[in-house]
Amino acid sequence: MTAVLDALSHIEETIRESRRPLTLAFSGGKDSSALLCLFYTAFLRLKNHQRPPLEILYCDTRTENPIVDAYVKKFLRRFRTEARKSGITIRIKIVSPSSDRTFFPA
């Protein structure tokens, strides 16, 4: 538990000191989900401070299982709605390669 509280404290300090938007890479896996949860908690705890915008970057590689990909995108839409209700300025950015630069050649 101490490691989580230490991480949360460090994230809060980063948020307070940031003068630019913060960008988190999100894959929908365990690690990026845990990081997003920590950042969200920190943003909520700092509701009386000026908070920079939060940008979440998801790379749709077009190689993911379609069910997982749909789940992640639905999760991100719901997260954006919840964050906005909490007063957090958030932007979800989904990037993907052009059709000529995909993992699987045409």
PDB file of C-alpha atoms in Angstrom:
ATOM      1  CA  MET A   1       0.000   0.000   0.000  1.00  0.00           C
ATOM      2  CA  THR A   2       2.888   2.352   0.687  1.00  0.00           C
ATOM      3  CA  ALA A   3       4.059   2.069  -2.923  1.00  0.00           C
ATOM      4  CA  VAL A   4       0.607   3.066  -4.189  1.00  0.00           C
ATOM      5  CA  LEU A   5       0.432   6.053  -1.834  1.00  0.00           C
ATOM      6  CA  ASP A   6       3.958   7.089  -2.840  1.00  0.00           C
ATOM      7  CA  ALA A   7       2.998   6.864  -6.521  1.00  0.00           C
ATOM      8  CA  LEU A   8      -0.172   8.862  -5.887  1.00  0.00           C
ATOM      9  CA  SER A   9       1.813  11.544  -4.050  1.00  0.00           C
ATOM     10  CA  HIS A  10       4.301  11.775  -6.919  1.00  0.00           C
ATOM     11  CA  ILE A  11       1.496  12.021  -9.486  1.00  0.00           C
ATOM     12  CA  GLU A  12      -0.225  14.774  -7.483  1.00  0.00           C
ATOM     13  CA  GLU A  13       3.031  16.715  -7.380  1.00  0.00           C
ATOM     14  CA  THR A  14       3.433  16.288 -11.136  1.00  0.00           C
ATOM     15  CA  ILE A  15      -0.112  17.555 -11.725  1.00  0.00           C
ATOM     16  CA  ARG A  16       0.358  20.590  -9.455  1.00  0.00           C
ATOM     17  CA  GLU A  17       3.617  21.563 -11.165  1.00  0.00           C
ATOM     18  CA  SER A  18       2.498  20.942 -14.737  1.00  0.00           C
ATOM     19  CA  ARG A  19       1.865  23.966 -16.923  1.00  0.00           C
ATOM     20  CA  ARG A  20       1.025  21.894 -19.982  1.00  0.00           C
ATOM     21  CA  PRO A  21      -1.497  19.156 -20.720  1.00  0.00           C
ATOM     22  CA  LEU A  22      -0.546  15.711 -19.447  1.00  0.00           C
ATOM     23  CA  THR A  23      -0.663  12.764 -21.841  1.00  0.00           C
ATOM     24  CA  LEU A  24      -1.090   9.157 -20.769  1.00  0.00           C
ATOM     25  CA  ALA A  25      -0.658   6.241 -23.141  1.00  0.00           C
ATOM     26  CA  PHE A  26      -3.481   3.761 -22.614  1.00  0.00           C
ATOM     27  CA  SER A  27      -3.701   0.228 -23.971  1.00  0.00           C
ATOM     28  CA  GLY A  28      -6.537  -1.121 -21.854  1.00  0.00           C
ATOM     29  CA  GLY A  29      -4.215  -3.587 -20.150  1.00  0.00           C
ATOM     30  CA  LYS A  30      -3.522  -3.936 -16.444  1.00  0.00           C
ATOM     31  CA  ASP A  31      -0.609  -1.517 -16.243  1.00  0.00           C
ATOM     32  CA  SER A  32      -2.124   1.350 -18.186  1.00  0.00           C
ATOM     33  CA  SER A  33      -5.470   0.859 -16.423  1.00  0.00           C
ATOM     34  CA  ALA A  34      -3.755   1.080 -13.031  1.00  0.00           C
ATOM     35  CA  LEU A  35      -1.902   4.226 -14.110  1.00  0.00           C
ATOM     36  CA  LEU A  36      -5.085   5.834 -15.392  1.00  0.00           C
ATOM     37  CA  CYS A  37      -6.811   4.986 -12.110  1.00  0.00           C
ATOM     38  CA  LEU A  38      -4.001   6.641 -10.136  1.00  0.00           C
ATOM     39  CA  PHE A  39      -4.109   9.767 -12.284  1.00  0.00           C
ATOM     40  CA  TYR A  40      -7.888   9.977 -12.027  1.00  0.00           C
ATOM     41  CA  THR A  41      -7.697   9.644  -8.241  1.00  0.00           C
ATOM     42  CA  ALA A  42      -5.029  12.340  -8.083  1.00  0.00           C
ATOM     43  CA  PHE A  43      -7.078  14.692 -10.268  1.00  0.00           C
ATOM     44  CA  LEU A  44     -10.091  14.169  -8.009  1.00  0.00           C
ATOM     45  CA  ARG A  45      -8.046  14.791  -4.870  1.00  0.00           C
ATOM     46  CA  LEU A  46      -6.717  18.047  -6.361  1.00  0.00           C
ATOM     47  CA  LYS A  47     -10.147  19.423  -7.214  1.00  0.00           C
ATOM     48  CA  ASN A  48      -9.377  22.710  -5.454  1.00  0.00           C
ATOM     49  CA  HIS A  49      -6.162  23.248  -7.416  1.00  0.00           C
ATOM     50  CA  GLN A  50      -5.704  24.276 -11.008  1.00  0.00           C
ATOM     51  CA  ARG A  51      -5.316  21.074 -12.970  1.00  0.00           C
ATOM     52  CA  PRO A  52      -3.894  20.775 -16.478  1.00  0.00           C
ATOM     53  CA  PRO A  53      -5.937  19.047 -19.176  1.00  0.00           C
ATOM     54  CA  LEU A  54      -5.497  15.288 -19.369  1.00  0.00           C
ATOM     55  CA  GLU A  55      -5.053  13.617 -22.743  1.00  0.00           C
ATOM     56  CA  ILE A  56      -5.398   9.861 -23.055  1.00  0.00           C
ATOM     57  CA  LEU A  57      -3.743   8.368 -26.106  1.00  0.00           C
ATOM     58  CA  TYR A  58      -4.906   4.980 -27.399  1.00  0.00           C
ATOM     59  CA  CYS A  59      -3.188   3.406 -30.389  1.00  0.00           C
ATOM     60  CA  ASP A  60      -5.545   1.263 -32.417  1.00  0.00           C
ATOM     61  CA  THR A  61      -3.017  -0.975 -34.142  1.00  0.00           C
ATOM     62  CA  ARG A  62      -5.797  -2.785 -35.988  1.00  0.00           C
ATOM     63  CA  THR A  63      -4.347  -6.086 -34.758  1.00  0.00           C
ATOM     64  CA  GLU A  64      -6.323  -6.378 -31.520  1.00  0.00           C
ATOM     65  CA  ASN A  65      -9.171  -8.806 -31.048  1.00  0.00           C
ATOM     66  CA  PRO A  66     -12.254  -6.839 -32.219  1.00  0.00           C
ATOM     67  CA  ILE A  67     -14.089  -7.583 -28.962  1.00  0.00           C
ATOM     68  CA  VAL A  68     -11.215  -6.201 -26.872  1.00  0.00           C
ATOM     69  CA  ASP A  69     -10.833  -3.188 -29.155  1.00  0.00           C
ATOM     70  CA  ALA A  70     -14.558  -2.393 -28.884  1.00  0.00           C
ATOM     71  CA  TYR A  71     -14.411  -2.793 -25.098  1.00  0.00           C
ATOM     72  CA  VAL A  72     -11.460  -0.395 -24.761  1.00  0.00           C
ATOM     73  CA  LYS A  73     -13.120   2.236 -26.954  1.00  0.00           C
ATOM     74  CA  LYS A  74     -16.387   1.940 -25.019  1.00  0.00           C
ATOM     75  CA  PHE A  75     -14.478   2.210 -21.748  1.00  0.00           C
ATOM     76  CA  LEU A  76     -12.727   5.368 -22.961  1.00  0.00           C
ATOM     77  CA  ARG A  77     -16.036   7.003 -23.946  1.00  0.00           C
ATOM     78  CA  ARG A  78     -17.527   6.195 -20.549  1.00  0.00           C
ATOM     79  CA  PHE A  79     -14.386   7.374 -18.762  1.00  0.00           C
ATOM     80  CA  ARG A  80     -14.496  10.687 -20.634  1.00  0.00           C
ATOM     81  CA  THR A  81     -18.109  11.199 -19.578  1.00  0.00           C
ATOM     82  CA  GLU A  82     -17.333  10.419 -15.939  1.00  0.00           C
ATOM     83  CA  ALA A  83     -14.232  12.626 -15.893  1.00  0.00           C
ATOM     84  CA  ARG A  84     -16.120  15.568 -17.377  1.00  0.00           C
ATOM     85  CA  LYS A  85     -18.847  15.164 -14.739  1.00  0.00           C
ATOM     86  CA  SER A  86     -16.059  15.437 -12.161  1.00  0.00           C
ATOM     87  CA  GLY A  87     -14.780  18.678 -13.718  1.00  0.00           C
ATOM     88  CA  ILE A  88     -11.673  17.190 -15.279  1.00  0.00           C
ATOM     89  CA  THR A  89     -10.707  18.556 -18.682  1.00  0.00           C
ATOM     90  CA  ILE A  90     -10.052  15.448 -20.704  1.00  0.00           C
ATOM     91  CA  ARG A  91      -9.351  14.559 -24.300  1.00  0.00           C
ATOM     92  CA  ILE A  92      -9.311  11.060 -25.722  1.00  0.00           C
ATOM     93  CA  LYS A  93      -7.147  10.655 -28.803  1.00  0.00           C
ATOM     94  CA  ILE A  94      -7.257   7.433 -30.805  1.00  0.00           C
ATOM     95  CA  VAL A  95      -4.531   7.017 -33.383  1.00  0.00           C
ATOM     96  CA  SER A  96      -4.059   4.255 -35.899  1.00  0.00           C
ATOM     97  CA  PRO A  97      -1.693   3.576 -38.763  1.00  0.00           C
ATOM     98  CA  SER A  98      -2.657   4.331 -42.321  1.00  0.00           C
ATOM     99  CA  SER A  99      -3.708   1.285 -44.342  1.00  0.00           C
ATOM    100  CA  ASP A 100      -0.306   1.128 -46.039  1.00  0.00           C
ATOM    101  CA  ARG A 101       1.531   1.037 -42.691  1.00  0.00           C
ATOM    102  CA  THR A 102      -0.322  -1.675 -40.812  1.00  0.00           C
ATOM    103  CA  PHE A 103       1.279  -4.629 -39.086  1.00  0.00           C
ATOM    104  CA  PHE A 104      -0.173  -7.025 -41.634  1.00  0.00           C
ATOM    105  CA  PRO A 105       0.776  -6.102 -45.211  1.00  0.00           C
ATOM    106  CA  ALA A 106      -2.031  -5.824 -47.741  1.00  0.00           C
TER     107      ALA A 106
END
